[in-house]
PDB file of C-alpha atoms in Angstrom:
ATOM      1  CA  UNK N   1      -0.054   0.067   0.086  1.00 64.00           C
ATOM      2  CA  UNK N   2       2.879   2.284   0.137  1.00 75.00           C
ATOM      3  CA  UNK N   3       4.108   4.938  -2.590  1.00 85.00           C
ATOM      4  CA  UNK N   4       7.134   4.539  -4.160  1.00 89.00           C
ATOM      5  CA  UNK N   5       9.196   7.587  -4.470  1.00 91.00           C
ATOM      6  CA  UNK N   6      11.776   8.362  -7.184  1.00 91.00           C
ATOM      7  CA  UNK N   7      14.292  11.128  -6.917  1.00 89.00           C
ATOM      8  CA  UNK N   8      16.900  11.949 -10.014  1.00 89.00           C
ATOM      9  CA  UNK N   9      19.910  13.513  -9.003  1.00 86.00           C
ATOM     10  CA  UNK N  10      23.104  14.850 -10.655  1.00 85.00           C
ATOM     11  CA  UNK N  11      26.296  14.746  -9.447  1.00 78.00           C
ATOM     12  CA  UNK N  12      28.945  17.386 -10.670  1.00 73.00           C
ATOM     13  CA  UNK N  13      31.684  16.019  -8.111  1.00 67.00           C
ATOM     14  CA  UNK N  14      32.034  14.413  -4.524  1.00 64.00           C
ATOM     15  CA  UNK N  15      30.517  17.794  -2.808  1.00 67.00           C
ATOM     16  CA  UNK N  16      28.242  19.249  -5.270  1.00 74.00           C
ATOM     17  CA  UNK N  17      24.516  17.483  -6.180  1.00 77.00           C
ATOM     18  CA  UNK N  18      21.738  18.810  -7.575  1.00 83.00           C
ATOM     19  CA  UNK N  19      17.724  17.296  -7.637  1.00 84.00           C
ATOM     20  CA  UNK N  20      16.775  17.303 -11.002  1.00 88.00           C
ATOM     21  CA  UNK N  21      12.972  16.081  -9.817  1.00 90.00           C
ATOM     22  CA  UNK N  22      10.950  13.806  -8.011  1.00 91.00           C
ATOM     23  CA  UNK N  23       7.623  11.487  -8.516  1.00 92.00           C
ATOM     24  CA  UNK N  24       5.643   8.705  -7.001  1.00 91.00           C
ATOM     25  CA  UNK N  25       4.312   5.602  -8.309  1.00 91.00           C
ATOM     26  CA  UNK N  26       1.204   3.938  -6.470  1.00 90.00           C
ATOM     27  CA  UNK N  27       1.912   0.249  -6.213  1.00 87.00           C
ATOM     28  CA  UNK N  28      -1.195  -0.600  -5.368  1.00 86.00           C
ATOM     29  CA  UNK N  29      -3.067   0.617  -8.453  1.00 88.00           C
ATOM     30  CA  UNK N  30      -0.727  -1.447 -10.777  1.00 88.00           C
ATOM     31  CA  UNK N  31      -1.784  -4.546 -12.095  1.00 85.00           C
ATOM     32  CA  UNK N  32       0.578  -7.573 -10.780  1.00 81.00           C
ATOM     33  CA  UNK N  33       2.544 -10.182 -12.609  1.00 78.00           C
ATOM     34  CA  UNK N  34       2.808  -8.055 -15.573  1.00 85.00           C
ATOM     35  CA  UNK N  35       5.586  -5.687 -16.519  1.00 89.00           C
ATOM     36  CA  UNK N  36       3.970  -1.774 -16.809  1.00 89.00           C
ATOM     37  CA  UNK N  37       5.676   0.978 -18.927  1.00 91.00           C
ATOM     38  CA  UNK N  38       5.034   4.268 -17.277  1.00 91.00           C
ATOM     39  CA  UNK N  39       6.154   7.576 -18.034  1.00 92.00           C
ATOM     40  CA  UNK N  40       5.975   9.662 -14.923  1.00 91.00           C
ATOM     41  CA  UNK N  41       6.569  13.743 -15.477  1.00 92.00           C
ATOM     42  CA  UNK N  42       8.979  15.016 -12.520  1.00 91.00           C
ATOM     43  CA  UNK N  43       7.203  17.180  -9.870  1.00 89.00           C
ATOM     44  CA  UNK N  44       8.329  20.841  -9.901  1.00 82.00           C
ATOM     45  CA  UNK N  45      11.152  20.269 -12.623  1.00 85.00           C
ATOM     46  CA  UNK N  46      11.368  19.597 -16.636  1.00 89.00           C
ATOM     47  CA  UNK N  47      11.404  16.542 -17.646  1.00 91.00           C
ATOM     48  CA  UNK N  48       9.861  13.152 -17.698  1.00 91.00           C
ATOM     49  CA  UNK N  49      11.442   9.495 -16.388  1.00 92.00           C
ATOM     50  CA  UNK N  50      10.091   6.350 -18.242  1.00 93.00           C
ATOM     51  CA  UNK N  51       9.928   3.247 -16.479  1.00 90.00           C
ATOM     52  CA  UNK N  52       9.242  -0.354 -16.443  1.00 91.00           C
ATOM     53  CA  UNK N  53       7.734  -1.753 -13.166  1.00 90.00           C
ATOM     54  CA  UNK N  54       6.939  -5.087 -12.228  1.00 86.00           C
ATOM     55  CA  UNK N  55       4.949  -5.929  -9.043  1.00 84.00           C
ATOM     56  CA  UNK N  56       5.499  -9.697  -8.059  1.00 76.00           C
ATOM     57  CA  UNK N  57       5.565 -11.564  -4.727  1.00 72.00           C
ATOM     58  CA  UNK N  58       8.624 -11.981  -3.531  1.00 69.00           C
ATOM     59  CA  UNK N  59       9.582 -15.236  -0.867  1.00 70.00           C
ATOM     60  CA  UNK N  60      11.780 -15.604   1.484  1.00 75.00           C
ATOM     61  CA  UNK N  61      12.075 -12.080   2.609  1.00 84.00           C
ATOM     62  CA  UNK N  62      11.530 -11.129   6.195  1.00 84.00           C
ATOM     63  CA  UNK N  63      12.384  -9.646   9.418  1.00 88.00           C
ATOM     64  CA  UNK N  64      11.432 -10.795  12.776  1.00 88.00           C
ATOM     65  CA  UNK N  65      12.350 -10.914  16.516  1.00 89.00           C
ATOM     66  CA  UNK N  66      14.622 -13.911  17.949  1.00 87.00           C
ATOM     67  CA  UNK N  67      11.184 -15.488  19.333  1.00 85.00           C
ATOM     68  CA  UNK N  68       9.504 -16.278  15.767  1.00 85.00           C
ATOM     69  CA  UNK N  69      12.202 -17.020  13.593  1.00 85.00           C
ATOM     70  CA  UNK N  70      11.378 -18.851  10.675  1.00 86.00           C
ATOM     71  CA  UNK N  71      13.908 -22.221  11.133  1.00 87.00           C
ATOM     72  CA  UNK N  72      13.238 -22.183  14.884  1.00 86.00           C
ATOM     73  CA  UNK N  73       9.537 -23.749  14.152  1.00 86.00           C
ATOM     74  CA  UNK N  74      10.229 -27.282  13.457  1.00 89.00           C
ATOM     75  CA  UNK N  75       7.088 -27.363  10.958  1.00 90.00           C
ATOM     76  CA  UNK N  76       8.393 -24.363   9.064  1.00 88.00           C
ATOM     77  CA  UNK N  77      12.079 -25.671   8.743  1.00 89.00           C
ATOM     78  CA  UNK N  78      10.592 -29.315   7.326  1.00 91.00           C
ATOM     79  CA  UNK N  79       8.554 -27.106   4.776  1.00 90.00           C
ATOM     80  CA  UNK N  80      11.498 -25.062   3.637  1.00 89.00           C
ATOM     81  CA  UNK N  81      13.733 -27.932   3.689  1.00 90.00           C
ATOM     82  CA  UNK N  82      11.202 -29.823   1.456  1.00 91.00           C
ATOM     83  CA  UNK N  83      11.074 -26.995  -1.186  1.00 89.00           C
ATOM     84  CA  UNK N  84      14.672 -27.390  -1.889  1.00 91.00           C
ATOM     85  CA  UNK N  85      14.949 -31.108  -1.649  1.00 91.00           C
ATOM     86  CA  UNK N  86      16.318 -33.227  -4.413  1.00 91.00           C
ATOM     87  CA  UNK N  87      13.018 -34.256  -6.246  1.00 89.00           C
ATOM     88  CA  UNK N  88      12.142 -30.717  -6.599  1.00 88.00           C
ATOM     89  CA  UNK N  89      15.263 -29.635  -8.394  1.00 88.00           C
ATOM     90  CA  UNK N  90      13.286 -28.449 -11.792  1.00 87.00           C
ATOM     91  CA  UNK N  91      10.423 -26.520  -9.837  1.00 85.00           C
ATOM     92  CA  UNK N  92      11.036 -22.818  -9.938  1.00 84.00           C
ATOM     93  CA  UNK N  93      14.699 -23.065 -11.326  1.00 86.00           C
ATOM     94  CA  UNK N  94      15.417 -19.610 -10.132  1.00 84.00           C
ATOM     95  CA  UNK N  95      14.550 -20.436  -6.668  1.00 87.00           C
ATOM     96  CA  UNK N  96      18.062 -22.010  -5.165  1.00 92.00           C
ATOM     97  CA  UNK N  97      17.740 -21.347  -2.250  1.00 92.00           C
ATOM     98  CA  UNK N  98      17.061 -19.868   1.648  1.00 93.00           C
ATOM     99  CA  UNK N  99      19.025 -17.747   3.710  1.00 94.00           C
ATOM    100  CA  UNK N 100      18.340 -17.056   7.511  1.00 95.00           C
ATOM    101  CA  UNK N 101      20.863 -14.588   9.407  1.00 95.00           C
ATOM    102  CA  UNK N 102      20.155 -13.906  12.897  1.00 95.00           C
ATOM    103  CA  UNK N 103      21.871 -10.430  13.884  1.00 96.00           C
ATOM    104  CA  UNK N 104      22.781 -10.568  17.761  1.00 95.00           C
ATOM    105  CA  UNK N 105      24.959  -8.099  19.097  1.00 95.00           C
ATOM    106  CA  UNK N 106      28.153  -6.179  18.376  1.00 96.00           C
ATOM    107  CA  UNK N 107      30.508  -5.544  20.897  1.00 95.00           C
ATOM    108  CA  UNK N 108      33.698  -2.587  21.627  1.00 93.00           C
ATOM    109  CA  UNK N 109      32.701  -0.488  18.634  1.00 94.00           C
ATOM    110  CA  UNK N 110      34.330   2.402  17.582  1.00 91.00           C
ATOM    111  CA  UNK N 111      32.967   5.736  19.111  1.00 90.00           C
ATOM    112  CA  UNK N 112      31.690   8.021  16.611  1.00 86.00           C
ATOM    113  CA  UNK N 113      30.269  10.969  18.581  1.00 84.00           C
ATOM    114  CA  UNK N 114      32.127  13.523  20.690  1.00 82.00           C
ATOM    115  CA  UNK N 115      30.316  11.957  23.883  1.00 82.00           C
ATOM    116  CA  UNK N 116      32.549   8.723  23.232  1.00 86.00           C
ATOM    117  CA  UNK N 117      29.390   6.517  22.508  1.00 90.00           C
ATOM    118  CA  UNK N 118      27.840   5.232  18.822  1.00 92.00           C
ATOM    119  CA  UNK N 119      24.219   5.066  17.256  1.00 93.00           C
ATOM    120  CA  UNK N 120      24.996   1.593  15.626  1.00 95.00           C
ATOM    121  CA  UNK N 121      22.817  -0.117  13.013  1.00 96.00           C
ATOM    122  CA  UNK N 122      23.649  -2.881  10.913  1.00 96.00           C
ATOM    123  CA  UNK N 123      23.068  -3.193   6.933  1.00 95.00           C
ATOM    124  CA  UNK N 124      22.767  -6.722   5.196  1.00 96.00           C
ATOM    125  CA  UNK N 125      23.346  -7.032   1.766  1.00 94.00           C
ATOM    126  CA  UNK N 126      23.119  -9.991  -0.104  1.00 93.00           C
ATOM    127  CA  UNK N 127      23.505  -9.375  -4.137  1.00 88.00           C
ATOM    128  CA  UNK N 128      20.813  -6.742  -4.693  1.00 87.00           C
ATOM    129  CA  UNK N 129      18.766  -7.381  -1.685  1.00 89.00           C
ATOM    130  CA  UNK N 130      19.303  -5.306   1.485  1.00 91.00           C
ATOM    131  CA  UNK N 131      17.670  -5.431   4.612  1.00 93.00           C
ATOM    132  CA  UNK N 132      18.313  -3.362   7.953  1.00 93.00           C
ATOM    133  CA  UNK N 133      18.081  -3.292  11.926  1.00 94.00           C
ATOM    134  CA  UNK N 134      16.784  -0.484  13.931  1.00 94.00           C
ATOM    135  CA  UNK N 135      19.115   1.846  15.702  1.00 94.00           C
ATOM    136  CA  UNK N 136      20.533   1.709  19.197  1.00 94.00           C
ATOM    137  CA  UNK N 137      21.620   4.940  20.423  1.00 93.00           C
ATOM    138  CA  UNK N 138      24.416   5.743  22.823  1.00 92.00           C
ATOM    139  CA  UNK N 139      25.983   2.555  22.898  1.00 92.00           C
ATOM    140  CA  UNK N 140      29.079   0.595  21.912  1.00 93.00           C
ATOM    141  CA  UNK N 141      27.867  -2.720  22.844  1.00 95.00           C
ATOM    142  CA  UNK N 142      24.204  -2.901  20.798  1.00 95.00           C
ATOM    143  CA  UNK N 143      22.223  -5.864  20.657  1.00 95.00           C
ATOM    144  CA  UNK N 144      19.554  -5.951  18.089  1.00 96.00           C
ATOM    145  CA  UNK N 145      18.316  -9.642  18.402  1.00 94.00           C
ATOM    146  CA  UNK N 146      16.586  -9.829  14.994  1.00 94.00           C
ATOM    147  CA  UNK N 147      16.334 -12.230  12.507  1.00 95.00           C
ATOM    148  CA  UNK N 148      16.883 -11.568   8.433  1.00 95.00           C
ATOM    149  CA  UNK N 149      15.761 -13.906   5.926  1.00 94.00           C
ATOM    150  CA  UNK N 150      17.142 -13.568   2.035  1.00 93.00           C
ATOM    151  CA  UNK N 151      16.200 -15.590  -0.907  1.00 92.00           C
ATOM    152  CA  UNK N 152      19.309 -16.926  -2.264  1.00 92.00           C
ATOM    153  CA  UNK N 153      19.749 -16.318  -6.329  1.00 90.00           C
ATOM    154  CA  UNK N 154      23.272 -17.137  -7.031  1.00 92.00           C
ATOM    155  CA  UNK N 155      24.999 -19.934  -3.966  1.00 93.00           C
ATOM    156  CA  UNK N 156      27.925 -18.099  -5.029  1.00 93.00           C
ATOM    157  CA  UNK N 157      26.935 -14.587  -3.496  1.00 93.00           C
ATOM    158  CA  UNK N 158      28.591 -13.277  -0.356  1.00 94.00           C
ATOM    159  CA  UNK N 159      26.484 -12.063   2.417  1.00 96.00           C
ATOM    160  CA  UNK N 160      27.808  -8.447   3.503  1.00 95.00           C
ATOM    161  CA  UNK N 161      26.786  -7.026   7.125  1.00 96.00           C
ATOM    162  CA  UNK N 162      28.016  -3.514   7.573  1.00 96.00           C
ATOM    163  CA  UNK N 163      27.704  -1.261  11.219  1.00 96.00           C
ATOM    164  CA  UNK N 164      27.047   2.455  10.722  1.00 95.00           C
ATOM    165  CA  UNK N 165      26.619   5.226  13.103  1.00 94.00           C
ATOM    166  CA  UNK N 166      23.642   7.144  12.677  1.00 91.00           C
ATOM    167  CA  UNK N 167      24.268  10.478  12.110  1.00 84.00           C
ATOM    168  CA  UNK N 168      20.804  12.533  11.960  1.00 79.00           C
ATOM    169  CA  UNK N 169      20.242  14.002   8.646  1.00 72.00           C
ATOM    170  CA  UNK N 170      24.054  13.463   7.588  1.00 78.00           C
ATOM    171  CA  UNK N 171      25.353  10.395   5.676  1.00 81.00           C
ATOM    172  CA  UNK N 172      25.612   7.682   8.563  1.00 89.00           C
ATOM    173  CA  UNK N 173      29.490   7.114   9.515  1.00 91.00           C
ATOM    174  CA  UNK N 174      30.761   3.771   9.008  1.00 93.00           C
ATOM    175  CA  UNK N 175      32.150   1.796  11.666  1.00 95.00           C
ATOM    176  CA  UNK N 176      32.987  -1.950  10.256  1.00 94.00           C
ATOM    177  CA  UNK N 177      31.745  -4.779   7.413  1.00 96.00           C
ATOM    178  CA  UNK N 178      32.133  -8.233   7.480  1.00 96.00           C
ATOM    179  CA  UNK N 179      31.757 -10.236   4.252  1.00 96.00           C
ATOM    180  CA  UNK N 180      30.776 -14.113   4.422  1.00 96.00           C
ATOM    181  CA  UNK N 181      30.602 -16.267   1.390  1.00 95.00           C
ATOM    182  CA  UNK N 182      27.441 -18.408   1.542  1.00 95.00           C
ATOM    183  CA  UNK N 183      29.408 -21.920   0.606  1.00 93.00           C
ATOM    184  CA  UNK N 184      31.488 -21.081   3.821  1.00 93.00           C
ATOM    185  CA  UNK N 185      28.465 -21.015   6.252  1.00 93.00           C
ATOM    186  CA  UNK N 186      28.396 -23.743   9.071  1.00 91.00           C
ATOM    187  CA  UNK N 187      24.422 -23.848   9.578  1.00 91.00           C
ATOM    188  CA  UNK N 188      23.201 -23.016  13.230  1.00 88.00           C
ATOM    189  CA  UNK N 189      26.323 -22.089  14.818  1.00 91.00           C
ATOM    190  CA  UNK N 190      26.837 -18.606  16.358  1.00 92.00           C
ATOM    191  CA  UNK N 191      29.932 -17.293  15.364  1.00 93.00           C
ATOM    192  CA  UNK N 192      31.669 -13.933  16.528  1.00 95.00           C
ATOM    193  CA  UNK N 193      33.270 -11.690  13.230  1.00 96.00           C
ATOM    194  CA  UNK N 194      35.960  -8.946  13.591  1.00 95.00           C
ATOM    195  CA  UNK N 195      34.710  -6.188  11.480  1.00 96.00           C
ATOM    196  CA  UNK N 196      37.254  -4.861   9.314  1.00 95.00           C
ATOM    197  CA  UNK N 197      37.737  -1.563   6.907  1.00 92.00           C
ATOM    198  CA  UNK N 198      35.697  -0.526   3.712  1.00 90.00           C
ATOM    199  CA  UNK N 199      37.960  -2.791   1.537  1.00 88.00           C
ATOM    200  CA  UNK N 200      38.192  -5.779   4.299  1.00 90.00           C
ATOM    201  CA  UNK N 201      41.795  -5.424   4.135  1.00 88.00           C
ATOM    202  CA  UNK N 202      42.734  -4.718   7.569  1.00 91.00           C
ATOM    203  CA  UNK N 203      40.708  -5.188  10.877  1.00 92.00           C
ATOM    204  CA  UNK N 204      38.430  -2.322  12.226  1.00 90.00           C
ATOM    205  CA  UNK N 205      37.449  -1.734  16.164  1.00 91.00           C
ATOM    206  CA  UNK N 206      34.683  -4.160  17.359  1.00 94.00           C
ATOM    207  CA  UNK N 207      33.232  -7.440  16.997  1.00 95.00           C
ATOM    208  CA  UNK N 208      29.686  -8.574  15.544  1.00 96.00           C
ATOM    209  CA  UNK N 209      27.936 -12.048  16.569  1.00 97.00           C
ATOM    210  CA  UNK N 210      25.919 -13.638  13.827  1.00 96.00           C
ATOM    211  CA  UNK N 211      24.254 -16.936  13.496  1.00 95.00           C
ATOM    212  CA  UNK N 212      23.350 -18.242   9.803  1.00 95.00           C
ATOM    213  CA  UNK N 213      21.670 -20.635   8.314  1.00 95.00           C
ATOM    214  CA  UNK N 214      21.513 -21.867   4.627  1.00 94.00           C
ATOM    215  CA  UNK N 215      19.426 -24.340   2.945  1.00 93.00           C
ATOM    216  CA  UNK N 216      19.728 -24.733  -1.254  1.00 94.00           C
ATOM    217  CA  UNK N 217      19.053 -27.145  -3.887  1.00 93.00           C
ATOM    218  CA  UNK N 218      22.586 -28.151  -5.345  1.00 93.00           C
ATOM    219  CA  UNK N 219      21.018 -28.996  -8.634  1.00 93.00           C
ATOM    220  CA  UNK N 220      19.549 -25.483  -9.325  1.00 93.00           C
ATOM    221  CA  UNK N 221      22.955 -24.389  -7.902  1.00 92.00           C
ATOM    222  CA  UNK N 222      24.778 -25.708 -10.077  1.00 93.00           C
ATOM    223  CA  UNK N 223      22.710 -24.683 -13.306  1.00 91.00           C
ATOM    224  CA  UNK N 224      23.176 -21.060 -12.002  1.00 90.00           C
ATOM    225  CA  UNK N 225      26.571 -21.628 -12.046  1.00 88.00           C
ATOM    226  CA  UNK N 226      26.969 -21.451 -16.015  1.00 88.00           C
ATOM    227  CA  UNK N 227      24.860 -18.258 -16.027  1.00 86.00           C
ATOM    228  CA  UNK N 228      26.564 -14.843 -15.800  1.00 85.00           C
ATOM    229  CA  UNK N 229      26.248 -13.089 -12.004  1.00 82.00           C
ATOM    230  CA  UNK N 230      23.659 -10.661 -11.661  1.00 81.00           C
ATOM    231  CA  UNK N 231      24.862  -6.852 -12.191  1.00 81.00           C
ATOM    232  CA  UNK N 232      24.769  -4.857  -9.035  1.00 77.00           C
ATOM    233  CA  UNK N 233      22.110  -2.053  -9.211  1.00 74.00           C
ATOM    234  CA  UNK N 234      24.110   0.310  -6.721  1.00 69.00           C
ATOM    235  CA  UNK N 235      27.960   0.634  -6.690  1.00 61.00           C
ATOM    236  CA  UNK N 236      29.882   2.984  -4.744  1.00 62.00           C
ATOM    237  CA  UNK N 237      32.232   5.768  -6.456  1.00 59.00           C
ATOM    238  CA  UNK N 238      35.459   4.142  -5.496  1.00 61.00           C
ATOM    239  CA  UNK N 239      38.506   6.701  -4.483  1.00 64.00           C
ATOM    240  CA  UNK N 240      41.450   6.831  -6.339  1.00 67.00           C
ATOM    241  CA  UNK N 241      43.758   4.413  -4.751  1.00 70.00           C
ATOM    242  CA  UNK N 242      47.886   4.522  -5.651  1.00 76.00           C
ATOM    243  CA  UNK N 243      47.604   0.936  -4.287  1.00 75.00           C
ATOM    244  CA  UNK N 244      45.247  -0.290  -7.059  1.00 80.00           C
ATOM    245  CA  UNK N 245      47.120   1.973  -9.621  1.00 85.00           C
ATOM    246  CA  UNK N 246      50.721   0.256  -8.455  1.00 86.00           C
ATOM    247  CA  UNK N 247      49.080  -2.988  -8.640  1.00 86.00           C
ATOM    248  CA  UNK N 248      47.533  -2.498 -12.240  1.00 90.00           C
ATOM    249  CA  UNK N 249      50.913  -0.684 -13.414  1.00 91.00           C
ATOM    250  CA  UNK N 250      52.649  -3.985 -12.173  1.00 91.00           C
ATOM    251  CA  UNK N 251      50.083  -5.943 -14.005  1.00 93.00           C
ATOM    252  CA  UNK N 252      50.279  -4.506 -17.653  1.00 94.00           C
ATOM    253  CA  UNK N 253      54.053  -4.759 -17.206  1.00 94.00           C
ATOM    254  CA  UNK N 254      53.930  -8.624 -16.650  1.00 94.00           C
ATOM    255  CA  UNK N 255      51.807  -8.851 -19.481  1.00 95.00           C
ATOM    256  CA  UNK N 256      53.893  -6.974 -21.642  1.00 95.00           C
ATOM    257  CA  UNK N 257      57.019  -8.838 -20.369  1.00 95.00           C
ATOM    258  CA  UNK N 258      55.031 -12.126 -21.586  1.00 94.00           C
ATOM    259  CA  UNK N 259      54.004 -11.229 -24.658  1.00 95.00           C
ATOM    260  CA  UNK N 260      57.745  -9.997 -25.621  1.00 94.00           C
ATOM    261  CA  UNK N 261      59.163 -13.562 -24.341  1.00 93.00           C
ATOM    262  CA  UNK N 262      56.788 -15.217 -26.193  1.00 92.00           C
ATOM    263  CA  UNK N 263      57.204 -13.194 -29.751  1.00 92.00           C
ATOM    264  CA  UNK N 264      61.295 -13.968 -28.756  1.00 91.00           C
ATOM    265  CA  UNK N 265      60.539 -17.507 -28.628  1.00 89.00           C
ATOM    266  CA  UNK N 266      58.446 -17.521 -31.724  1.00 88.00           C
ATOM    267  CA  UNK N 267      61.244 -15.762 -33.785  1.00 88.00           C
ATOM    268  CA  UNK N 268      64.127 -17.963 -32.356  1.00 88.00           C
ATOM    269  CA  UNK N 269      61.853 -21.053 -33.301  1.00 87.00           C
ATOM    270  CA  UNK N 270      61.822 -19.479 -37.127  1.00 88.00           C
ATOM    271  CA  UNK N 271      65.215 -18.760 -37.230  1.00 87.00           C
ATOM    272  CA  UNK N 272      66.308 -21.977 -36.265  1.00 87.00           C
ATOM    273  CA  UNK N 273      68.408 -20.757 -33.520  1.00 84.00           C
ATOM    274  CA  UNK N 274      68.076 -24.436 -31.727  1.00 86.00           C
ATOM    275  CA  UNK N 275      67.365 -27.142 -33.936  1.00 87.00           C
ATOM    276  CA  UNK N 276      65.593 -29.403 -31.455  1.00 88.00           C
ATOM    277  CA  UNK N 277      63.553 -26.503 -29.911  1.00 84.00           C
ATOM    278  CA  UNK N 278      62.416 -25.573 -33.632  1.00 87.00           C
ATOM    279  CA  UNK N 279      61.354 -29.056 -34.420  1.00 88.00           C
ATOM    280  CA  UNK N 280      59.269 -29.592 -31.120  1.00 88.00           C
ATOM    281  CA  UNK N 281      57.898 -26.102 -31.355  1.00 84.00           C
ATOM    282  CA  UNK N 282      56.718 -27.000 -34.900  1.00 85.00           C
ATOM    283  CA  UNK N 283      55.440 -30.737 -34.210  1.00 89.00           C
TER     284      UNK N 283
END
């Protein structure tokens, strides 16, 4: 029953942004299970936005408390397991699996406020799906105790859990992040993960406690492996990095040297500098 709010922005550089217009779509008024072509005029601004919108039911997405988690009910767990058993391998081929994430707590987070506290919340991302916890205010050891479920579209996806500090109207401050490949998950085991920086290269301050369960159909997952990965809809503007530039320059040097060495080898074969080498090469 909610309205879909859409904003169109223009970015000149990292600091300057300009709103080009807004529009709304009444989701309830759209027919379901079909693609709707809409041309939406931007409010208070010139121009319009041409969109294709399809409203379809999405199973497997939920947010709940620990006491009512889906896999905690034996009957519901059996029903979900049955959905991904081998005999159902060719039913709804896109429905590969089911992920349940219990976000329990974080300990010893970085203090982002002047008072030595933070207002932390968690964002969970799996592919293009994103869910978020509530904010625990003025706390470096927050307890969220929430359960999130995601439909799995690719068993090779990586679950990213990022902790932010809420900062009013300003963009939230980054506190730490973990990345967990779905294939590395050990079902039902509570694990403590050290938070890392944005590039996942160095440890940040604090740890987060998660409990993960993944159920999937191996046949569907194998078929999906041979298809291209889903493109990420939202991508961060990566900053210039001397380290990445240096690494790429080294790669180009190595490739250039490999090509040069190959050319020299072929040249020596054609010039018969070594009869044995040339004969073996031509054979």
